[in-house]
Amino acid sequence: LPAALGRGCLGRWLLATRGWAPLGARTPSCTCPRWQHQAPLLLGAARQSFGTRAGGLKAAKPGDSSKDVSVQRALNEETLVSAAQKVKEAGRDFTYFIVVLVGIGVTGGLFYVIFKELFSSSSPNKIYGDALEKCRSHPEIIGVFGDSIKGYGEATRRGRRQHVSHIEYVKDGLKHMRLKFYIEGTESGKQGTVHVEVKENLETGRFEVRYIFVDVETYPRRTIVIEDNR
Amino acid sequence: MEEYAREPCPWRIVDDCGGAFTMGAIGGGIFQAIKGFRNSPVGVNHRLRGSLTAIKTRAPQLGGSFAVWGGLFSMIDCSMVRMRGKEDPWNSITSGALTGAILAARNGPVAMVGSAAMGGILLALIEGAGILLTRFASTQFPNGKEPAEDMSQ
């Protein structure tokens, strides 16, 4: 199955790259001039619109140039017409400006979320990464699960398992966070659940580990303690 | 915990490729229908025929283009998951960048870098939106505090 898929995709790739490659450079007569504002939400439209955003904006321009000509002619004739047209143009510019502002706001918000998730040391993803590293270097875990250990979180409907289930709560004025993810080793059938809890350290401002437990799903259920600072 | 009896990853490639093709074909079909309708001579028959011709010509191209993007992205994503051993948003961002780079390979290295940047930024935005949605959906069901300490050794 994958081989036939690869061959089929290759044939369509050769056909499609010719149509795809100039898509970013071609200006008018391209797709979706209006979809750039919903770019984060529509996957397909976003792909196309990102490549042709310049085309969309340029396509809106020729109307203004024709209006420039008519405004100059109106200046020669009556000032009333040009005032009305100026008001219309100002209204149109204002709407465009608001739309651009909304787009920038949404994009900025999404960038902030993704940066906080990936780079801040208090994000669940970072804690999950650190805990997974500790699991990987623990000899007992290696003994049970084998050498290469892979970790994953909760499964979404599409099958991607990126979301790590976590709960944040405040206790005694300090923030705690509890995580749960799953690990699996090379030996088949051996799956484990890792429970991690971290507590906020007020002096350094970072999270430090309180405990890391691994439940192994074998018949006599074992619990391996990696770290316990309670 | 495991609703699927099999690993999602290799099968996800077929899933994503087909899903992307459907999105491209349907979206392209609608768009080309309107465009073909408007770019035809006056008269409903002419317009409908122009619309149909536009759909027949362009929609499969768009669908194929999307399918290539989706299939390649999913392939690189699964490879990275296999290599790194964990599932992360980083995988998606890097896969998006590499997909953009590979698909622009015929236009030289500078175009590849630009396309990679675009792909990476796009995927970062999509991942951010996904994370926002998940967090938002999970705060809809407030749980309070976890009751007691976890069981000890």
Tab-separated table of C-alpha atoms in Angstrom:
chain	number	residue	atom	x	y	z
A	1	LEU	CA	0.000	0.000	0.000
A	2	PRO	CA	2.607	2.660	0.881
A	3	ALA	CA	4.608	1.907	-2.273
A	4	ALA	CA	1.614	2.386	-4.543
A	5	LEU	CA	0.739	5.532	-2.650
A	6	GLY	CA	4.256	6.858	-3.094
A	7	ARG	CA	4.164	6.237	-6.834
A	8	GLY	CA	0.761	7.807	-7.194
A	9	CYS	CA	1.783	10.812	-5.135
A	10	LEU	CA	4.968	11.169	-7.165
A	11	GLY	CA	3.006	11.299	-10.412
A	12	ARG	CA	0.696	13.911	-9.014
A	13	TRP	CA	3.612	15.736	-7.455
A	14	LEU	CA	5.237	16.261	-10.842
A	15	LEU	CA	1.950	17.488	-12.197
A	16	ALA	CA	1.131	19.594	-9.169
A	17	THR	CA	4.516	21.219	-8.519
A	18	ARG	CA	4.324	22.919	-11.854
A	19	GLY	CA	1.008	24.334	-10.722
A	20	TRP	CA	2.204	24.845	-7.165
A	21	ALA	CA	5.582	26.481	-7.628
A	22	PRO	CA	4.440	29.569	-9.546
A	23	LEU	CA	1.457	29.898	-7.215
A	24	GLY	CA	3.426	31.971	-4.749
A	25	ALA	CA	4.756	34.289	-7.448
A	26	ARG	CA	1.713	34.714	-9.683
A	27	THR	CA	-0.278	37.810	-8.868
A	28	PRO	CA	-3.829	38.122	-10.224
A	29	SER	CA	-6.368	35.434	-11.058
A	30	CYS	CA	-5.345	33.386	-8.043
A	31	THR	CA	-7.468	31.802	-5.354
A	32	CYS	CA	-9.055	33.173	-2.203
A	33	PRO	CA	-8.446	36.907	-1.803
A	34	ARG	CA	-10.782	37.014	1.149
A	35	TRP	CA	-9.641	34.051	3.204
A	36	GLN	CA	-6.487	35.491	4.696
A	37	HIS	CA	-8.310	36.595	7.795
A	38	GLN	CA	-9.414	33.093	8.676
A	39	ALA	CA	-6.021	31.641	7.950
A	40	PRO	CA	-5.464	30.019	11.362
A	41	LEU	CA	-8.787	28.244	11.290
A	42	LEU	CA	-9.045	26.825	7.786
A	43	LEU	CA	-6.193	24.462	7.045
A	44	GLY	CA	-6.623	24.215	3.279
A	45	ALA	CA	-7.546	27.784	2.674
A	46	ALA	CA	-4.703	28.882	4.884
A	47	ARG	CA	-2.170	27.021	2.780
A	48	GLN	CA	-3.361	28.619	-0.400
A	49	SER	CA	-3.954	32.025	1.033
A	50	PHE	CA	-0.525	32.203	2.622
A	51	GLY	CA	1.082	31.678	-0.736
A	52	THR	CA	-1.145	34.100	-2.559
A	53	ARG	CA	-1.740	36.790	0.030
A	54	ALA	CA	0.301	39.235	-2.005
A	55	GLY	CA	-1.846	38.341	-4.981
A	56	GLY	CA	-5.004	39.011	-3.012
A	57	LEU	CA	-3.910	42.453	-1.896
A	58	LYS	CA	-2.653	43.388	-5.326
A	59	ALA	CA	-5.941	42.298	-6.837
A	60	ALA	CA	-7.722	44.844	-4.662
A	61	LYS	CA	-5.533	47.681	-5.861
A	62	PRO	CA	-6.637	48.320	-9.478
A	63	GLY	CA	-9.997	49.622	-8.266
A	64	ASP	CA	-8.243	52.405	-6.355
A	65	SER	CA	-6.226	53.510	-9.351
A	66	SER	CA	-9.377	53.909	-11.395
A	67	LYS	CA	-10.843	55.897	-8.521
A	68	ASP	CA	-7.757	58.114	-8.509
A	69	VAL	CA	-8.437	59.052	-12.106
A	70	SER	CA	-12.082	59.807	-11.405
A	71	VAL	CA	-11.214	61.896	-8.317
A	72	GLN	CA	-8.832	64.044	-10.348
A	73	ARG	CA	-11.489	64.569	-12.978
A	74	ALA	CA	-13.981	65.508	-10.271
A	75	LEU	CA	-11.594	68.115	-8.901
A	76	ASN	CA	-11.789	69.868	-12.206
A	77	GLU	CA	-15.590	69.756	-12.226
A	78	GLU	CA	-17.268	69.936	-8.801
A	79	THR	CA	-15.967	69.580	-5.281
A	80	LEU	CA	-19.151	67.923	-3.993
A	81	VAL	CA	-18.515	64.683	-5.865
A	82	SER	CA	-14.961	64.458	-4.661
A	83	ALA	CA	-16.045	65.001	-1.049
A	84	ALA	CA	-18.508	62.123	-1.244
A	85	GLN	CA	-15.899	59.966	-2.869
A	86	LYS	CA	-13.379	60.905	-0.234
A	87	VAL	CA	-15.809	59.861	2.452
A	88	LYS	CA	-16.410	56.544	0.716
A	89	GLU	CA	-12.721	55.983	0.272
A	90	ALA	CA	-12.031	56.854	3.881
A	91	GLY	CA	-14.723	54.428	4.956
A	92	ARG	CA	-13.246	51.703	2.828
A	93	ASP	CA	-9.735	52.370	4.105
A	94	PHE	CA	-11.027	52.328	7.650
A	95	THR	CA	-12.711	48.961	7.168
A	96	TYR	CA	-9.539	47.539	5.656
A	97	PHE	CA	-7.547	48.937	8.541
A	98	ILE	CA	-9.840	47.364	11.115
A	99	VAL	CA	-9.690	44.047	9.309
A	100	VAL	CA	-5.892	44.161	9.172
A	101	LEU	CA	-5.776	45.029	12.874
A	102	VAL	CA	-8.017	42.115	13.757
A	103	GLY	CA	-5.882	39.793	11.646
A	104	ILE	CA	-2.675	40.973	13.275
A	105	GLY	CA	-4.252	40.617	16.709
A	106	VAL	CA	-5.341	37.045	16.084
A	107	THR	CA	-1.989	36.075	14.582
A	108	GLY	CA	-0.103	37.718	17.438
A	109	GLY	CA	-2.245	35.893	19.974
A	110	LEU	CA	-1.582	32.540	18.329
A	111	PHE	CA	2.148	33.213	18.183
A	112	TYR	CA	2.136	34.122	21.860
A	113	VAL	CA	0.351	30.888	22.747
A	114	ILE	CA	2.723	28.718	20.770
A	115	PHE	CA	5.829	30.468	22.130
A	116	LYS	CA	4.623	30.121	25.664
A	117	GLU	CA	3.906	26.458	25.091
A	118	LEU	CA	7.240	25.636	23.528
A	119	PHE	CA	9.723	27.915	25.243
A	120	SER	CA	8.454	28.770	28.688
A	121	SER	CA	9.746	26.515	31.403
A	122	SER	CA	6.393	26.369	33.123
A	123	SER	CA	4.485	24.884	30.218
A	124	PRO	CA	3.178	21.324	30.501
A	125	ASN	CA	5.019	20.358	27.368
A	126	LYS	CA	8.383	21.316	28.813
A	127	ILE	CA	7.696	19.434	32.033
A	128	TYR	CA	6.618	16.402	30.023
A	129	GLY	CA	9.858	16.573	28.047
A	130	ASP	CA	11.993	16.754	31.178
A	131	ALA	CA	10.126	13.905	32.833
A	132	LEU	CA	10.498	11.786	29.715
A	133	GLU	CA	14.235	12.403	29.704
A	134	LYS	CA	14.455	11.326	33.317
A	135	CYS	CA	12.474	8.191	32.528
A	136	ARG	CA	14.735	7.375	29.623
A	137	SER	CA	17.863	7.474	31.758
A	138	HIS	CA	16.505	5.459	34.645
A	139	PRO	CA	17.952	1.930	34.708
A	140	GLU	CA	14.876	0.245	36.094
A	141	ILE	CA	12.710	1.683	33.347
A	142	ILE	CA	15.159	0.550	30.732
A	143	GLY	CA	15.111	-2.867	32.294
A	144	VAL	CA	11.363	-3.145	32.087
A	145	PHE	CA	10.637	-1.412	28.823
A	146	GLY	CA	13.695	-1.866	26.714
A	147	ASP	CA	16.090	0.609	25.246
A	148	SER	CA	14.189	3.096	23.128
A	149	ILE	CA	11.238	4.525	24.998
A	150	LYS	CA	8.648	6.666	23.320
A	151	GLY	CA	6.199	8.877	25.083
A	152	TYR	CA	2.863	10.259	24.081
A	153	GLY	CA	-0.195	11.925	25.540
A	154	GLU	CA	-3.909	11.744	24.983
A	155	ALA	CA	-5.180	10.672	21.581
A	156	THR	CA	-7.306	13.153	19.696
A	157	ARG	CA	-9.840	12.081	17.119
A	158	ARG	CA	-7.348	12.294	14.275
A	159	GLY	CA	-4.920	9.987	15.990
A	160	ARG	CA	-2.334	12.590	16.911
A	161	ARG	CA	-1.274	12.207	20.488
A	162	GLN	CA	0.288	15.511	21.296
A	163	HIS	CA	-1.908	16.678	24.120
A	164	VAL	CA	-0.591	15.797	27.558
A	165	SER	CA	-3.334	15.710	30.156
A	166	HIS	CA	-2.537	18.051	32.999
A	167	ILE	CA	-4.276	19.738	35.909
A	168	GLU	CA	-3.161	22.922	37.610
A	169	TYR	CA	-4.206	23.800	41.099
A	170	VAL	CA	-3.135	26.093	43.897
A	171	LYS	CA	-2.320	24.685	47.306
A	172	ASP	CA	-0.868	26.698	50.212
A	173	GLY	CA	-0.388	29.637	47.907
A	174	LEU	CA	1.872	27.717	45.529
A	175	LYS	CA	0.978	26.509	42.089
A	176	HIS	CA	1.083	22.780	41.539
A	177	MET	CA	0.676	20.934	38.309
A	178	ARG	CA	-0.062	17.271	37.769
A	179	LEU	CA	0.649	15.538	34.504
A	180	LYS	CA	-0.086	12.148	33.124
A	181	PHE	CA	1.397	10.622	30.010
A	182	TYR	CA	2.109	7.194	28.651
A	183	ILE	CA	5.332	5.502	27.700
A	184	GLU	CA	5.960	2.446	25.657
A	185	GLY	CA	9.099	0.469	25.054
A	186	THR	CA	10.417	-1.797	22.386
A	187	GLU	CA	9.111	-4.901	24.123
A	188	SER	CA	5.601	-5.287	22.840
A	189	GLY	CA	2.673	-5.114	25.177
A	190	LYS	CA	4.509	-3.211	27.844
A	191	GLN	CA	2.857	0.102	28.415
A	192	GLY	CA	3.270	2.407	31.343
A	193	THR	CA	1.582	5.462	32.765
A	194	VAL	CA	3.757	8.200	34.163
A	195	HIS	CA	2.391	10.510	36.831
A	196	VAL	CA	4.362	13.678	37.438
A	197	GLU	CA	3.704	16.440	39.898
A	198	VAL	CA	5.630	19.713	39.988
A	199	LYS	CA	5.506	22.529	42.472
A	200	GLU	CA	6.384	26.124	41.891
A	201	ASN	CA	9.488	27.370	43.623
A	202	LEU	CA	8.951	30.980	44.619
A	203	GLU	CA	12.608	31.980	44.719
A	204	THR	CA	13.621	30.788	41.288
A	205	GLY	CA	10.153	31.104	39.773
A	206	ARG	CA	10.481	27.723	38.062
A	207	PHE	CA	8.754	24.461	38.676
A	208	GLU	CA	10.557	21.735	40.563
A	209	VAL	CA	9.588	18.111	40.623
A	210	ARG	CA	7.727	16.679	43.532
A	211	TYR	CA	7.318	13.162	42.387
A	212	ILE	CA	7.529	10.987	39.296
A	213	PHE	CA	5.850	7.582	39.382
A	214	VAL	CA	5.576	5.058	36.617
A	215	ASP	CA	2.782	2.486	36.659
A	216	VAL	CA	3.596	-0.568	34.626
A	217	GLU	CA	0.623	-2.328	33.120
A	218	THR	CA	1.768	-5.862	33.781
A	219	TYR	CA	-0.390	-8.326	35.655
A	220	PRO	CA	1.113	-7.770	39.103
A	221	ARG	CA	1.011	-4.028	38.752
A	222	ARG	CA	4.319	-2.492	39.602
A	223	THR	CA	5.034	1.067	40.420
A	224	ILE	CA	8.512	2.379	39.772
A	225	VAL	CA	9.487	5.470	41.675
A	226	ILE	CA	11.863	7.696	39.817
A	227	GLU	CA	11.864	10.691	42.089
A	228	ASP	CA	10.065	11.433	45.330
A	229	ASN	CA	10.517	14.736	47.100
A	230	ARG	CA	7.354	14.897	49.093
B	1	MET	CA	-6.423	4.480	27.246
B	2	GLU	CA	-5.948	2.794	23.881
B	3	GLU	CA	-9.075	2.952	21.811
B	4	TYR	CA	-7.244	1.944	18.667
B	5	ALA	CA	-5.875	-1.540	18.399
B	6	ARG	CA	-3.094	-0.265	16.157
B	7	GLU	CA	-0.604	2.554	16.170
B	8	PRO	CA	-1.947	5.706	14.553
B	9	CYS	CA	1.210	6.670	12.792
B	10	PRO	CA	1.660	4.865	9.497
B	11	TRP	CA	-2.064	4.836	8.828
B	12	ARG	CA	-2.318	8.512	9.595
B	13	ILE	CA	-0.436	9.304	6.394
B	14	VAL	CA	-3.161	7.816	4.216
B	15	ASP	CA	-5.754	9.517	6.375
B	16	ASP	CA	-4.167	12.941	6.029
B	17	CYS	CA	-3.489	12.578	2.328
B	18	GLY	CA	-7.084	11.663	1.605
B	19	GLY	CA	-8.473	14.333	3.880
B	20	ALA	CA	-6.335	16.995	2.247
B	21	PHE	CA	-7.386	15.849	-1.211
B	22	THR	CA	-11.057	16.059	-0.271
B	23	MET	CA	-10.627	19.518	1.193
B	24	GLY	CA	-8.801	20.760	-1.874
B	25	ALA	CA	-11.222	19.188	-4.308
B	26	ILE	CA	-14.371	20.439	-2.586
B	27	GLY	CA	-13.025	23.890	-1.822
B	28	GLY	CA	-11.522	24.178	-5.271
B	29	GLY	CA	-14.737	22.941	-6.805
B	30	ILE	CA	-16.828	25.584	-5.100
B	31	PHE	CA	-14.377	28.319	-5.880
B	32	GLN	CA	-13.915	27.354	-9.511
B	33	ALA	CA	-17.665	27.016	-9.918
B	34	ILE	CA	-18.175	30.617	-8.907
B	35	LYS	CA	-15.223	31.799	-10.915
B	36	GLY	CA	-16.249	29.895	-14.027
B	37	PHE	CA	-19.760	31.204	-13.605
B	38	ARG	CA	-18.616	34.784	-13.512
B	39	ASN	CA	-16.100	34.515	-16.325
B	40	SER	CA	-18.564	33.177	-18.872
B	41	PRO	CA	-20.685	35.000	-21.461
B	42	VAL	CA	-24.193	36.110	-20.552
B	43	GLY	CA	-26.824	33.411	-20.453
B	44	VAL	CA	-27.384	30.735	-17.845
B	45	ASN	CA	-26.491	27.841	-20.139
B	46	HIS	CA	-23.166	29.392	-21.063
B	47	ARG	CA	-22.443	30.178	-17.468
B	48	LEU	CA	-23.250	26.718	-16.209
B	49	ARG	CA	-21.125	25.131	-18.888
B	50	GLY	CA	-18.268	27.487	-18.132
B	51	SER	CA	-18.633	26.694	-14.465
B	52	LEU	CA	-18.532	22.967	-15.124
B	53	THR	CA	-15.487	23.267	-17.360
B	54	ALA	CA	-13.649	25.283	-14.757
B	55	ILE	CA	-14.450	22.716	-12.091
B	56	LYS	CA	-13.378	19.806	-14.261
B	57	THR	CA	-10.092	21.473	-15.130
B	58	ARG	CA	-8.963	23.122	-11.960
B	59	ALA	CA	-10.493	21.288	-9.002
B	60	PRO	CA	-8.482	18.052	-9.428
B	61	GLN	CA	-5.295	20.101	-9.720
B	62	LEU	CA	-6.030	21.854	-6.472
B	63	GLY	CA	-7.010	18.618	-4.811
B	64	GLY	CA	-3.811	16.975	-5.972
B	65	SER	CA	-1.753	19.903	-4.778
B	66	PHE	CA	-3.328	19.763	-1.345
B	67	ALA	CA	-2.971	15.987	-1.202
B	68	VAL	CA	0.739	16.244	-1.929
B	69	TRP	CA	1.162	18.819	0.814
B	70	GLY	CA	-0.841	16.798	3.318
B	71	GLY	CA	0.739	13.465	2.483
B	72	LEU	CA	4.279	14.823	2.589
B	73	PHE	CA	3.629	16.648	5.834
B	74	SER	CA	2.228	13.566	7.485
B	75	MET	CA	5.096	11.399	6.257
B	76	ILE	CA	7.712	13.741	7.675
B	77	ASP	CA	5.719	14.066	10.891
B	78	CYS	CA	5.541	10.323	11.414
B	79	SER	CA	9.245	9.976	10.633
B	80	MET	CA	10.098	12.586	13.222
B	81	VAL	CA	7.889	10.908	15.813
B	82	ARG	CA	9.675	7.660	15.129
B	83	MET	CA	13.100	9.275	15.343
B	84	ARG	CA	12.563	11.421	18.406
B	85	GLY	CA	10.382	8.999	20.270
B	86	LYS	CA	7.950	11.560	21.592
B	87	GLU	CA	5.019	13.501	20.215
B	88	ASP	CA	5.466	17.242	20.423
B	89	PRO	CA	4.321	20.440	18.715
B	90	TRP	CA	7.933	20.743	17.562
B	91	ASN	CA	7.382	17.791	15.252
B	92	SER	CA	4.568	19.565	13.450
B	93	ILE	CA	6.452	22.826	13.039
B	94	THR	CA	9.566	21.148	11.688
B	95	SER	CA	7.481	18.963	9.399
B	96	GLY	CA	5.718	22.020	8.011
B	97	ALA	CA	9.026	23.738	7.352
B	98	LEU	CA	10.522	20.688	5.653
B	99	THR	CA	7.408	20.169	3.537
B	100	GLY	CA	7.540	23.749	2.350
B	101	ALA	CA	11.217	23.395	1.562
B	102	ILE	CA	10.824	20.150	-0.383
B	103	LEU	CA	7.905	21.400	-2.414
B	104	ALA	CA	9.856	24.485	-3.481
B	105	ALA	CA	12.969	22.502	-4.335
B	106	ARG	CA	12.663	23.171	-8.028
B	107	ASN	CA	13.079	26.888	-7.521
B	108	GLY	CA	16.499	26.876	-5.909
B	109	PRO	CA	17.809	27.174	-2.367
B	110	VAL	CA	16.626	30.711	-1.602
B	111	ALA	CA	13.055	29.839	-2.527
B	112	MET	CA	13.362	26.712	-0.387
B	113	VAL	CA	14.325	28.752	2.670
B	114	GLY	CA	11.459	31.153	2.132
B	115	SER	CA	8.982	28.358	1.602
B	116	ALA	CA	10.288	26.548	4.678
B	117	ALA	CA	9.801	29.672	6.773
B	118	MET	CA	6.260	30.053	5.484
B	119	GLY	CA	5.425	26.437	6.155
B	120	GLY	CA	6.905	26.550	9.637
B	121	ILE	CA	5.073	29.729	10.581
B	122	LEU	CA	1.818	28.380	9.200
B	123	LEU	CA	2.116	25.174	11.171
B	124	ALA	CA	3.072	27.103	14.308
B	125	LEU	CA	-0.119	29.127	13.945
B	126	ILE	CA	-2.185	26.025	13.427
B	127	GLU	CA	-0.601	24.332	16.437
B	128	GLY	CA	-1.263	27.432	18.526
B	129	ALA	CA	-4.888	27.384	17.483
B	130	GLY	CA	-5.095	23.694	18.334
B	131	ILE	CA	-3.573	24.243	21.763
B	132	LEU	CA	-5.934	27.127	22.434
B	133	LEU	CA	-8.920	25.023	21.487
B	134	THR	CA	-7.820	22.122	23.678
B	135	ARG	CA	-7.184	24.354	26.658
B	136	PHE	CA	-10.450	26.109	26.129
B	137	ALA	CA	-12.358	22.868	25.834
B	138	SER	CA	-10.710	21.431	28.933
B	139	THR	CA	-11.544	24.465	31.064
B	140	GLN	CA	-15.174	24.024	30.159
B	141	PHE	CA	-15.364	21.145	32.624
B	142	PRO	CA	-13.995	22.479	35.911
B	143	ASN	CA	-12.682	19.741	38.098
B	144	GLY	CA	-11.535	21.389	41.306
B	145	LYS	CA	-8.573	19.962	43.100
B	146	GLU	CA	-7.266	16.450	42.885
B	147	PRO	CA	-8.355	14.762	46.146
B	148	ALA	CA	-5.490	13.095	47.951
B	149	GLU	CA	-1.855	12.273	47.425
B	150	ASP	CA	-1.020	9.698	44.869
B	151	MET	CA	-0.421	6.203	46.178
B	152	SER	CA	3.095	5.670	47.427
B	153	GLN	CA	5.490	2.799	46.900
